[in-house]
Amino acid sequence: MPARVRLVARACACAAVLALAGARAGAADRIYVVVQASNPVQSLSLRDVVALYTGRTSAFPNARRAVPLDFPHDSAQRQAFYWTLTHQDLAQINSYWSRLFFSGQLQPPREVADEAEMRAAVRHDPSALGYLMHDPADPALRVVLSVPVAVEPK
C-alpha cells in the first residue's frame, strides 16, 4: 500500500475514534438538577444541592421543604452525581447514608428506578428535587443547577 494511502487511512481511523469519543462524552456531560416548574426556587448553588443530598438540610433556601430523589445505589447516574458534587465514590456515599440511617438520624433520599421515573416524580411533587443526566427539555420541570460531570480518576 502506498505511503499516501496509509496516511489517509490512519487519519480517517483517528477521526473516527475522536468522533466516537466525542459522541460518548457528549451523551451525558452535564448533570441537570431539577424541580417542578411551579416551585418558586429559581436556582440553587452547588453548596445548596450538596446540603440537600447529604441530609445537612431538608429545606430549599426559601425554607420550603425539599424532597430529594436519587437513583439506585449502584447506578452510573448516582456515581456521576455524587462524584461530581462531593468527590466521593459510591462506596463512600452508601456508607455515609448507612451510618446515618442505622443510627436513626436521617433517611436517605427516596430512590427512583430511571430518568423517566425521576421526571415523573418531580413533575408530580412541587417539593421534589431530582437530577438528570440529559437536558430535560420539559416545560413541567425547571433546571435549578447545571454542572459538568466530573470524571472520576481510575
mmCIF file of the C-alpha atoms, coordinates in Angstrom:
data_MODEL
# 
_entry.id   MODEL 
# 
loop_
_atom_site.group_PDB 
_atom_site.id 
_atom_site.type_symbol 
_atom_site.label_atom_id 
_atom_site.label_alt_id 
_atom_site.label_comp_id 
_atom_site.label_asym_id 
_atom_site.label_entity_id 
_atom_site.label_seq_id 
_atom_site.pdbx_PDB_ins_code 
_atom_site.Cartn_x 
_atom_site.Cartn_y 
_atom_site.Cartn_z 
_atom_site.occupancy 
_atom_site.B_iso_or_equiv 
_atom_site.pdbx_formal_charge 
_atom_site.auth_seq_id 
_atom_site.auth_comp_id 
_atom_site.auth_asym_id 
_atom_site.auth_atom_id 
_atom_site.pdbx_PDB_model_num 
ATOM 1   C CA . MET A 1 1   ? 0.000   0.000  0.000  1.00 0.00 ? 1   MET A CA 1 
ATOM 2   C CA . PRO A 1 2   ? 1.479   3.390  -0.921 1.00 0.00 ? 2   PRO A CA 1 
ATOM 3   C CA . ALA A 1 3   ? 2.533   5.673  1.943  1.00 0.00 ? 3   ALA A CA 1 
ATOM 4   C CA . ARG A 1 4   ? -0.031  8.323  1.000  1.00 0.00 ? 4   ARG A CA 1 
ATOM 5   C CA . VAL A 1 5   ? -2.909  5.802  1.182  1.00 0.00 ? 5   VAL A CA 1 
ATOM 6   C CA . ARG A 1 6   ? -1.700  4.562  4.595  1.00 0.00 ? 6   ARG A CA 1 
ATOM 7   C CA . LEU A 1 7   ? -1.524  8.135  5.850  1.00 0.00 ? 7   LEU A CA 1 
ATOM 8   C CA . VAL A 1 8   ? -5.083  8.862  4.690  1.00 0.00 ? 8   VAL A CA 1 
ATOM 9   C CA . ALA A 1 9   ? -6.310  5.578  6.224  1.00 0.00 ? 9   ALA A CA 1 
ATOM 10  C CA . ARG A 1 10  ? -4.685  6.440  9.573  1.00 0.00 ? 10  ARG A CA 1 
ATOM 11  C CA . ALA A 1 11  ? -6.156  9.934  9.506  1.00 0.00 ? 11  ALA A CA 1 
ATOM 12  C CA . CYS A 1 12  ? -9.629  8.511  8.831  1.00 0.00 ? 12  CYS A CA 1 
ATOM 13  C CA . ALA A 1 13  ? -9.236  5.971  11.643 1.00 0.00 ? 13  ALA A CA 1 
ATOM 14  C CA . CYS A 1 14  ? -8.106  8.677  14.077 1.00 0.00 ? 14  CYS A CA 1 
ATOM 15  C CA . ALA A 1 15  ? -11.008 10.920 13.070 1.00 0.00 ? 15  ALA A CA 1 
ATOM 16  C CA . ALA A 1 16  ? -13.459 8.068  13.604 1.00 0.00 ? 16  ALA A CA 1 
ATOM 17  C CA . VAL A 1 17  ? -12.069 7.327  17.080 1.00 0.00 ? 17  VAL A CA 1 
ATOM 18  C CA . LEU A 1 18  ? -12.213 11.005 18.061 1.00 0.00 ? 18  LEU A CA 1 
ATOM 19  C CA . ALA A 1 19  ? -15.769 11.318 16.730 1.00 0.00 ? 19  ALA A CA 1 
ATOM 20  C CA . LEU A 1 20  ? -16.894 8.290  18.749 1.00 0.00 ? 20  LEU A CA 1 
ATOM 21  C CA . ALA A 1 21  ? -15.156 9.567  21.868 1.00 0.00 ? 21  ALA A CA 1 
ATOM 22  C CA . GLY A 1 22  ? -16.768 12.971 21.435 1.00 0.00 ? 22  GLY A CA 1 
ATOM 23  C CA . ALA A 1 23  ? -20.189 11.450 20.910 1.00 0.00 ? 23  ALA A CA 1 
ATOM 24  C CA . ARG A 1 24  ? -19.798 9.313  24.050 1.00 0.00 ? 24  ARG A CA 1 
ATOM 25  C CA . ALA A 1 25  ? -18.542 12.224 26.135 1.00 0.00 ? 25  ALA A CA 1 
ATOM 26  C CA . GLY A 1 26  ? -21.404 14.415 24.937 1.00 0.00 ? 26  GLY A CA 1 
ATOM 27  C CA . ALA A 1 27  ? -24.035 11.801 25.796 1.00 0.00 ? 27  ALA A CA 1 
ATOM 28  C CA . ALA A 1 28  ? -24.068 12.726 29.474 1.00 0.00 ? 28  ALA A CA 1 
ATOM 29  C CA . ASP A 1 29  ? -21.595 15.513 30.016 1.00 0.00 ? 29  ASP A CA 1 
ATOM 30  C CA . ARG A 1 30  ? -23.761 17.563 32.383 1.00 0.00 ? 30  ARG A CA 1 
ATOM 31  C CA . ILE A 1 31  ? -25.901 16.967 35.419 1.00 0.00 ? 31  ILE A CA 1 
ATOM 32  C CA . TYR A 1 32  ? -29.188 18.861 35.495 1.00 0.00 ? 32  TYR A CA 1 
ATOM 33  C CA . VAL A 1 33  ? -30.714 19.397 38.936 1.00 0.00 ? 33  VAL A CA 1 
ATOM 34  C CA . VAL A 1 34  ? -34.441 19.951 38.506 1.00 0.00 ? 34  VAL A CA 1 
ATOM 35  C CA . VAL A 1 35  ? -37.578 20.969 40.378 1.00 0.00 ? 35  VAL A CA 1 
ATOM 36  C CA . GLN A 1 36  ? -41.206 21.188 39.342 1.00 0.00 ? 36  GLN A CA 1 
ATOM 37  C CA . ALA A 1 37  ? -41.816 24.339 37.264 1.00 0.00 ? 37  ALA A CA 1 
ATOM 38  C CA . SER A 1 38  ? -44.311 25.626 39.874 1.00 0.00 ? 38  SER A CA 1 
ATOM 39  C CA . ASN A 1 39  ? -41.640 25.506 42.603 1.00 0.00 ? 39  ASN A CA 1 
ATOM 40  C CA . PRO A 1 40  ? -40.652 29.112 43.469 1.00 0.00 ? 40  PRO A CA 1 
ATOM 41  C CA . VAL A 1 41  ? -36.951 28.181 43.640 1.00 0.00 ? 41  VAL A CA 1 
ATOM 42  C CA . GLN A 1 42  ? -35.291 29.620 40.534 1.00 0.00 ? 42  GLN A CA 1 
ATOM 43  C CA . SER A 1 43  ? -31.740 28.389 41.128 1.00 0.00 ? 43  SER A CA 1 
ATOM 44  C CA . LEU A 1 44  ? -29.590 26.524 43.619 1.00 0.00 ? 44  LEU A CA 1 
ATOM 45  C CA . SER A 1 45  ? -25.888 26.700 44.303 1.00 0.00 ? 45  SER A CA 1 
ATOM 46  C CA . LEU A 1 46  ? -23.688 23.627 44.306 1.00 0.00 ? 46  LEU A CA 1 
ATOM 47  C CA . ARG A 1 47  ? -23.429 24.021 48.086 1.00 0.00 ? 47  ARG A CA 1 
ATOM 48  C CA . ASP A 1 48  ? -27.243 24.030 48.397 1.00 0.00 ? 48  ASP A CA 1 
ATOM 49  C CA . VAL A 1 49  ? -27.571 20.809 46.383 1.00 0.00 ? 49  VAL A CA 1 
ATOM 50  C CA . VAL A 1 50  ? -24.817 19.059 48.364 1.00 0.00 ? 50  VAL A CA 1 
ATOM 51  C CA . ALA A 1 51  ? -26.505 20.076 51.634 1.00 0.00 ? 51  ALA A CA 1 
ATOM 52  C CA . LEU A 1 52  ? -29.867 18.729 50.440 1.00 0.00 ? 52  LEU A CA 1 
ATOM 53  C CA . TYR A 1 53  ? -28.459 15.439 49.128 1.00 0.00 ? 53  TYR A CA 1 
ATOM 54  C CA . THR A 1 54  ? -26.333 14.761 52.196 1.00 0.00 ? 54  THR A CA 1 
ATOM 55  C CA . GLY A 1 55  ? -29.110 15.497 54.671 1.00 0.00 ? 55  GLY A CA 1 
ATOM 56  C CA . ARG A 1 56  ? -27.438 18.582 56.124 1.00 0.00 ? 56  ARG A CA 1 
ATOM 57  C CA . THR A 1 57  ? -30.632 20.475 55.350 1.00 0.00 ? 57  THR A CA 1 
ATOM 58  C CA . SER A 1 58  ? -34.145 19.412 54.458 1.00 0.00 ? 58  SER A CA 1 
ATOM 59  C CA . ALA A 1 59  ? -35.374 22.689 53.025 1.00 0.00 ? 59  ALA A CA 1 
ATOM 60  C CA . PHE A 1 60  ? -34.777 24.840 49.986 1.00 0.00 ? 60  PHE A CA 1 
ATOM 61  C CA . PRO A 1 61  ? -33.132 28.241 50.610 1.00 0.00 ? 61  PRO A CA 1 
ATOM 62  C CA . ASN A 1 62  ? -36.649 29.762 50.782 1.00 0.00 ? 62  ASN A CA 1 
ATOM 63  C CA . ALA A 1 63  ? -37.325 27.488 53.831 1.00 0.00 ? 63  ALA A CA 1 
ATOM 64  C CA . ARG A 1 64  ? -39.835 25.272 51.990 1.00 0.00 ? 64  ARG A CA 1 
ATOM 65  C CA . ARG A 1 65  ? -39.482 21.524 52.497 1.00 0.00 ? 65  ARG A CA 1 
ATOM 66  C CA . ALA A 1 66  ? -37.338 19.726 49.913 1.00 0.00 ? 66  ALA A CA 1 
ATOM 67  C CA . VAL A 1 67  ? -37.672 16.054 48.984 1.00 0.00 ? 67  VAL A CA 1 
ATOM 68  C CA . PRO A 1 68  ? -34.502 14.888 47.198 1.00 0.00 ? 68  PRO A CA 1 
ATOM 69  C CA . LEU A 1 69  ? -34.851 11.916 44.859 1.00 0.00 ? 69  LEU A CA 1 
ATOM 70  C CA . ASP A 1 70  ? -31.989 9.616  43.951 1.00 0.00 ? 70  ASP A CA 1 
ATOM 71  C CA . PHE A 1 71  ? -31.102 6.799  41.578 1.00 0.00 ? 71  PHE A CA 1 
ATOM 72  C CA . PRO A 1 72  ? -30.403 3.218  42.795 1.00 0.00 ? 72  PRO A CA 1 
ATOM 73  C CA . HIS A 1 73  ? -27.309 2.540  44.938 1.00 0.00 ? 73  HIS A CA 1 
ATOM 74  C CA . ASP A 1 74  ? -25.254 1.006  42.130 1.00 0.00 ? 74  ASP A CA 1 
ATOM 75  C CA . SER A 1 75  ? -26.333 3.213  39.209 1.00 0.00 ? 75  SER A CA 1 
ATOM 76  C CA . ALA A 1 76  ? -23.983 5.103  36.907 1.00 0.00 ? 76  ALA A CA 1 
ATOM 77  C CA . GLN A 1 77  ? -26.118 8.235  37.361 1.00 0.00 ? 77  GLN A CA 1 
ATOM 78  C CA . ARG A 1 78  ? -25.679 8.141  41.125 1.00 0.00 ? 78  ARG A CA 1 
ATOM 79  C CA . GLN A 1 79  ? -21.934 7.555  40.781 1.00 0.00 ? 79  GLN A CA 1 
ATOM 80  C CA . ALA A 1 80  ? -21.518 10.517 38.417 1.00 0.00 ? 80  ALA A CA 1 
ATOM 81  C CA . PHE A 1 81  ? -23.734 12.769 40.556 1.00 0.00 ? 81  PHE A CA 1 
ATOM 82  C CA . TYR A 1 82  ? -22.019 12.193 43.879 1.00 0.00 ? 82  TYR A CA 1 
ATOM 83  C CA . TRP A 1 83  ? -18.527 12.157 42.422 1.00 0.00 ? 83  TRP A CA 1 
ATOM 84  C CA . THR A 1 84  ? -19.217 15.479 40.681 1.00 0.00 ? 84  THR A CA 1 
ATOM 85  C CA . LEU A 1 85  ? -20.715 17.089 43.783 1.00 0.00 ? 85  LEU A CA 1 
ATOM 86  C CA . THR A 1 86  ? -18.638 15.605 46.609 1.00 0.00 ? 86  THR A CA 1 
ATOM 87  C CA . HIS A 1 87  ? -15.686 13.745 45.039 1.00 0.00 ? 87  HIS A CA 1 
ATOM 88  C CA . GLN A 1 88  ? -16.797 10.657 46.948 1.00 0.00 ? 88  GLN A CA 1 
ATOM 89  C CA . ASP A 1 89  ? -17.398 7.327  45.241 1.00 0.00 ? 89  ASP A CA 1 
ATOM 90  C CA . LEU A 1 90  ? -20.481 5.147  45.666 1.00 0.00 ? 90  LEU A CA 1 
ATOM 91  C CA . ALA A 1 91  ? -18.958 3.071  48.459 1.00 0.00 ? 91  ALA A CA 1 
ATOM 92  C CA . GLN A 1 92  ? -18.296 6.213  50.496 1.00 0.00 ? 92  GLN A CA 1 
ATOM 93  C CA . ILE A 1 93  ? -21.737 7.720  49.833 1.00 0.00 ? 93  ILE A CA 1 
ATOM 94  C CA . ASN A 1 94  ? -23.563 4.484  50.544 1.00 0.00 ? 94  ASN A CA 1 
ATOM 95  C CA . SER A 1 95  ? -21.565 4.021  53.748 1.00 0.00 ? 95  SER A CA 1 
ATOM 96  C CA . TYR A 1 96  ? -22.359 7.606  54.794 1.00 0.00 ? 96  TYR A CA 1 
ATOM 97  C CA . TRP A 1 97  ? -26.091 7.025  54.346 1.00 0.00 ? 97  TRP A CA 1 
ATOM 98  C CA . SER A 1 98  ? -25.975 3.616  56.056 1.00 0.00 ? 98  SER A CA 1 
ATOM 99  C CA . ARG A 1 99  ? -24.379 5.151  59.155 1.00 0.00 ? 99  ARG A CA 1 
ATOM 100 C CA . LEU A 1 100 ? -26.998 7.909  59.323 1.00 0.00 ? 100 LEU A CA 1 
ATOM 101 C CA . PHE A 1 101 ? -29.900 5.550  58.644 1.00 0.00 ? 101 PHE A CA 1 
ATOM 102 C CA . PHE A 1 102 ? -28.911 2.880  61.167 1.00 0.00 ? 102 PHE A CA 1 
ATOM 103 C CA . SER A 1 103 ? -28.177 5.466  63.835 1.00 0.00 ? 103 SER A CA 1 
ATOM 104 C CA . GLY A 1 104 ? -31.742 6.738  63.348 1.00 0.00 ? 104 GLY A CA 1 
ATOM 105 C CA . GLN A 1 105 ? -30.594 10.220 62.410 1.00 0.00 ? 105 GLN A CA 1 
ATOM 106 C CA . LEU A 1 106 ? -31.771 10.545 58.786 1.00 0.00 ? 106 LEU A CA 1 
ATOM 107 C CA . GLN A 1 107 ? -33.424 8.754  55.917 1.00 0.00 ? 107 GLN A CA 1 
ATOM 108 C CA . PRO A 1 108 ? -31.577 8.710  52.585 1.00 0.00 ? 108 PRO A CA 1 
ATOM 109 C CA . PRO A 1 109 ? -33.285 10.261 49.553 1.00 0.00 ? 109 PRO A CA 1 
ATOM 110 C CA . ARG A 1 110 ? -36.080 8.169  48.044 1.00 0.00 ? 110 ARG A CA 1 
ATOM 111 C CA . GLU A 1 111 ? -34.837 6.119  45.096 1.00 0.00 ? 111 GLU A CA 1 
ATOM 112 C CA . VAL A 1 112 ? -36.342 6.059  41.629 1.00 0.00 ? 112 VAL A CA 1 
ATOM 113 C CA . ALA A 1 113 ? -35.528 3.445  39.003 1.00 0.00 ? 113 ALA A CA 1 
ATOM 114 C CA . ASP A 1 114 ? -34.617 5.577  35.991 1.00 0.00 ? 114 ASP A CA 1 
ATOM 115 C CA . GLU A 1 115 ? -34.773 9.027  34.385 1.00 0.00 ? 115 GLU A CA 1 
ATOM 116 C CA . ALA A 1 116 ? -38.395 8.583  33.289 1.00 0.00 ? 116 ALA A CA 1 
ATOM 117 C CA . GLU A 1 117 ? -39.461 7.855  36.874 1.00 0.00 ? 117 GLU A CA 1 
ATOM 118 C CA . MET A 1 118 ? -37.308 10.767 38.128 1.00 0.00 ? 118 MET A CA 1 
ATOM 119 C CA . ARG A 1 119 ? -39.031 13.168 35.702 1.00 0.00 ? 119 ARG A CA 1 
ATOM 120 C CA . ALA A 1 120 ? -42.493 11.849 36.641 1.00 0.00 ? 120 ALA A CA 1 
ATOM 121 C CA . ALA A 1 121 ? -41.809 12.111 40.391 1.00 0.00 ? 121 ALA A CA 1 
ATOM 122 C CA . VAL A 1 122 ? -40.540 15.687 40.116 1.00 0.00 ? 122 VAL A CA 1 
ATOM 123 C CA . ARG A 1 123 ? -43.465 16.674 37.844 1.00 0.00 ? 123 ARG A CA 1 
ATOM 124 C CA . HIS A 1 124 ? -45.893 15.242 40.451 1.00 0.00 ? 124 HIS A CA 1 
ATOM 125 C CA . ASP A 1 125 ? -44.424 16.789 43.631 1.00 0.00 ? 125 ASP A CA 1 
ATOM 126 C CA . PRO A 1 126 ? -43.666 20.536 43.944 1.00 0.00 ? 126 PRO A CA 1 
ATOM 127 C CA . SER A 1 127 ? -41.271 19.836 46.830 1.00 0.00 ? 127 SER A CA 1 
ATOM 128 C CA . ALA A 1 128 ? -39.278 17.215 44.904 1.00 0.00 ? 128 ALA A CA 1 
ATOM 129 C CA . LEU A 1 129 ? -35.692 17.749 43.812 1.00 0.00 ? 129 LEU A CA 1 
ATOM 130 C CA . GLY A 1 130 ? -34.134 15.458 41.240 1.00 0.00 ? 130 GLY A CA 1 
ATOM 131 C CA . TYR A 1 131 ? -31.226 15.214 38.846 1.00 0.00 ? 131 TYR A CA 1 
ATOM 132 C CA . LEU A 1 132 ? -30.928 14.061 35.269 1.00 0.00 ? 132 LEU A CA 1 
ATOM 133 C CA . MET A 1 133 ? -28.040 13.214 33.007 1.00 0.00 ? 133 MET A CA 1 
ATOM 134 C CA . HIS A 1 134 ? -29.806 14.644 29.950 1.00 0.00 ? 134 HIS A CA 1 
ATOM 135 C CA . ASP A 1 135 ? -31.304 18.093 29.410 1.00 0.00 ? 135 ASP A CA 1 
ATOM 136 C CA . PRO A 1 136 ? -34.928 17.701 30.473 1.00 0.00 ? 136 PRO A CA 1 
ATOM 137 C CA . ALA A 1 137 ? -36.416 19.967 27.765 1.00 0.00 ? 137 ALA A CA 1 
ATOM 138 C CA . ASP A 1 138 ? -39.715 19.627 29.641 1.00 0.00 ? 138 ASP A CA 1 
ATOM 139 C CA . PRO A 1 139 ? -41.852 22.693 30.418 1.00 0.00 ? 139 PRO A CA 1 
ATOM 140 C CA . ALA A 1 140 ? -43.074 20.994 33.625 1.00 0.00 ? 140 ALA A CA 1 
ATOM 141 C CA . LEU A 1 141 ? -39.510 20.961 35.022 1.00 0.00 ? 141 LEU A CA 1 
ATOM 142 C CA . ARG A 1 142 ? -37.101 23.784 35.845 1.00 0.00 ? 142 ARG A CA 1 
ATOM 143 C CA . VAL A 1 143 ? -33.337 23.334 35.829 1.00 0.00 ? 143 VAL A CA 1 
ATOM 144 C CA . VAL A 1 144 ? -32.017 24.990 39.002 1.00 0.00 ? 144 VAL A CA 1 
ATOM 145 C CA . LEU A 1 145 ? -28.400 23.908 38.583 1.00 0.00 ? 145 LEU A CA 1 
ATOM 146 C CA . SER A 1 146 ? -26.408 22.511 35.684 1.00 0.00 ? 146 SER A CA 1 
ATOM 147 C CA . VAL A 1 147 ? -22.848 21.308 36.221 1.00 0.00 ? 147 VAL A CA 1 
ATOM 148 C CA . PRO A 1 148 ? -20.368 19.454 34.032 1.00 0.00 ? 148 PRO A CA 1 
ATOM 149 C CA . VAL A 1 149 ? -19.853 15.833 35.008 1.00 0.00 ? 149 VAL A CA 1 
ATOM 150 C CA . ALA A 1 150 ? -16.522 15.379 36.772 1.00 0.00 ? 150 ALA A CA 1 
ATOM 151 C CA . VAL A 1 151 ? -14.517 12.414 35.557 1.00 0.00 ? 151 VAL A CA 1 
ATOM 152 C CA . GLU A 1 152 ? -13.597 10.034 38.335 1.00 0.00 ? 152 GLU A CA 1 
ATOM 153 C CA . PRO A 1 153 ? -9.927  9.002  38.288 1.00 0.00 ? 153 PRO A CA 1 
ATOM 154 C CA . LYS A 1 154 ? -9.369  5.309  37.592 1.00 0.00 ? 154 LYS A CA 1 
# 
